[in-house]
XYZ file of C-alpha atoms in Angstrom:
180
model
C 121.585 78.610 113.304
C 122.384 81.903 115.596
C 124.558 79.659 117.965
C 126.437 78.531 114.759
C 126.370 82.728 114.002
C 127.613 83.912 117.323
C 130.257 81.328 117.099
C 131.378 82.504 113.812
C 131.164 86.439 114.853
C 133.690 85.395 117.581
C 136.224 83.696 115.435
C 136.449 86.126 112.453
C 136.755 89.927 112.655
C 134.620 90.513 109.484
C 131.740 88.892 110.629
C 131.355 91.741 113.001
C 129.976 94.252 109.723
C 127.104 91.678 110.034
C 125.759 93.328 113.096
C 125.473 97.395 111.420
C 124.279 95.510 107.728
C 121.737 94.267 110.140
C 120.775 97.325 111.791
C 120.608 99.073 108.908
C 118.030 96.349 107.117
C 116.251 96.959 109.954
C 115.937 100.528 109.678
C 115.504 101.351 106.163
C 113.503 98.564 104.675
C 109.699 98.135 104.967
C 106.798 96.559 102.958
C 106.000 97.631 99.533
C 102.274 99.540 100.361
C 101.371 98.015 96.937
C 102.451 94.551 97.020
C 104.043 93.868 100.539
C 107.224 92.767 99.316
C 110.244 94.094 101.538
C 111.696 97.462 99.656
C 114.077 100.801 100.774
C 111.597 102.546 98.487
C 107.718 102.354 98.358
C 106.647 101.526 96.358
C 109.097 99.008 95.501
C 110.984 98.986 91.882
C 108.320 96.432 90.517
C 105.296 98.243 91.559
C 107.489 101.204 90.253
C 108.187 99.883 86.892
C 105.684 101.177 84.168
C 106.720 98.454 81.549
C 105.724 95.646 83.451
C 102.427 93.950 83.061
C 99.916 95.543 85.758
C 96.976 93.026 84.948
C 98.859 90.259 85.723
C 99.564 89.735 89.595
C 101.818 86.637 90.552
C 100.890 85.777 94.810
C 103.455 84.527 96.248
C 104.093 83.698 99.970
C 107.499 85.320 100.784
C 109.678 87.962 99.407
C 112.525 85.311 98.574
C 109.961 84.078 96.175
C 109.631 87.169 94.201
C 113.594 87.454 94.523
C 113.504 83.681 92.738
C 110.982 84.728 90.227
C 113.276 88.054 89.399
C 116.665 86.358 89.021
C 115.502 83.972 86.605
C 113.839 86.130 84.536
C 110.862 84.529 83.654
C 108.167 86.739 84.503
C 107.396 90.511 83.887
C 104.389 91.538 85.400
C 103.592 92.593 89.670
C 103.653 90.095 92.342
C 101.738 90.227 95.876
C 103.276 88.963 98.692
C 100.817 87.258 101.293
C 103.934 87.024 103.698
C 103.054 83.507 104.866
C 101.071 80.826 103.768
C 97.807 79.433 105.844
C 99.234 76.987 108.498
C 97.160 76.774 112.083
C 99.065 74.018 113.548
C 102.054 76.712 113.450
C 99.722 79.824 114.299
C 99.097 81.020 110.735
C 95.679 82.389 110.198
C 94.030 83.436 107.401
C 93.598 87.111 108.966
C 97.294 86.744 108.930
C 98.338 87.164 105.286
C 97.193 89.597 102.809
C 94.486 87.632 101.178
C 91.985 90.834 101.990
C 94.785 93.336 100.393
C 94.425 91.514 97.135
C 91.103 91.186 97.133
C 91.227 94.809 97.123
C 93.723 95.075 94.540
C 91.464 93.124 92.367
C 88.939 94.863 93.143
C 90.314 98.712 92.090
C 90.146 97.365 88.829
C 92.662 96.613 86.112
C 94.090 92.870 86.845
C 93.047 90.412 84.309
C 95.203 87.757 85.983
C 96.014 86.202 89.044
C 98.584 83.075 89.598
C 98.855 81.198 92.599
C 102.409 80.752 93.064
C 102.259 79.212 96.291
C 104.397 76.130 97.039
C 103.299 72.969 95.878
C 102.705 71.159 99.620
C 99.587 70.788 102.222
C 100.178 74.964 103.437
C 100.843 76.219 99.986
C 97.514 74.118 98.568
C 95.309 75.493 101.434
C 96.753 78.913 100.703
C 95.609 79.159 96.908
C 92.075 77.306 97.758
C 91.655 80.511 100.476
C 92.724 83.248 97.770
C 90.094 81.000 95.345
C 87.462 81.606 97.537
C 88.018 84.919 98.809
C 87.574 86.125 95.149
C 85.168 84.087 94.295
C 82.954 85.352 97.852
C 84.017 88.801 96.447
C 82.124 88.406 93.309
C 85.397 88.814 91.811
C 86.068 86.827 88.470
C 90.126 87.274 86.825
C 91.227 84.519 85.659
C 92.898 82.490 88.100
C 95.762 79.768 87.626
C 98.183 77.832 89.251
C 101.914 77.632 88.417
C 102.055 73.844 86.443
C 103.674 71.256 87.950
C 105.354 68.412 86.884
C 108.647 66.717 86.083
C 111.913 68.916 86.181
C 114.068 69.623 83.163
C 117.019 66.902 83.434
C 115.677 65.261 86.280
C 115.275 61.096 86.717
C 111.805 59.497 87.384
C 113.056 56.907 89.869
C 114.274 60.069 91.938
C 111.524 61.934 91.998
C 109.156 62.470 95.151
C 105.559 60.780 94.522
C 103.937 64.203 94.585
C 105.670 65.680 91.597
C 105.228 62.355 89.802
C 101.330 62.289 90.943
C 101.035 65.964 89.858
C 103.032 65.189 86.188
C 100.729 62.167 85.596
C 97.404 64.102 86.429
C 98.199 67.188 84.164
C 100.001 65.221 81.411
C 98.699 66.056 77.768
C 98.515 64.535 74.490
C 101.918 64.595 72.188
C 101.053 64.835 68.336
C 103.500 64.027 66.073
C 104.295 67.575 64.199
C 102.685 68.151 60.874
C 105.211 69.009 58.177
């Protein structure tokens, strides 16, 4: 990817602003002292925003998660961003990520709710089991959940990987025909 970006600077002129944008992302952004995500301002417009839910805490891994979560709109309360997810085999350790940071957060009182909204594979699994426990170790006892999983809107079974069709089957409810 930067010998495909190098290349590029070279053949067109306006690739050249990428260096300063750079530079500049470098210089004026840093983590949220609340929540970790990656802000100009601390704390960051979330943490900043009195009409959104404080109780409820969404943990995600990265801060393109919380940029995911924003543009569509669905959810309106804080996020904390672990900046990783729990992976040895590449060198990520639990001391790495800001499990302890929420712990503390839960701790100064005032969060009803926690959701996991790690990714649904082996890292992001072993990532929610460690924030579980850490809590739980903590004596700390919001409610916890997991973002569901299942099949996607306008998707086709025979397409689908066997995790998501594993995950649908195991957290599939009963249908009642509606009462009129």
């Amino acid at each position: 990817t930067a010998e495909r970006l190098a290349f590029h600077a070279l053949r067109d002129p306006r690739a050249r602003e990428l260096g300063p944008a750079l530079e500049h992302a470098v210089r004026h952004t840093k983590l949220c002292r609340t929540c970790f995500n990656v802000t100009e301002q601390d704390p960051c417009r979330v943490c900043a925003d009195l009409k959104r839910e404080a109780s409820m805490v969404c943990v995600v891994e990265q801060p393109r998660d919380v940029e995911a979560l924003e543009r569509a709109g669905v959810f309106h309360g804080r996020y904390h961003v672990l900046m990783g997810a729990l992976n040895p085999a590449e060198g990520t350790e639990a001391e790495q990520l800001f499990v302890q940071r929420l712990v503390a957060r839960v701790r100064e009182g005032g969060i009803a709710e926690v959701i996991l909204a790690t990714d649904p594979d082996a890292e992001g699994e072993a990532t929610a089991l460690l924030i579980l426990e850490a809590l739980e170790s903590a004596g700390l006892a919001p409610r916890v959940t997991r973002l569901a999983r299942g099949l996607p809107a306008g998707s086709a079974i025979e397409y689908l990987h066997k995790g998501v069709l594993e995950d649908a089957l195991s957290a599939r409810r009963e249908v009642r025909p509606r009462r009129r």
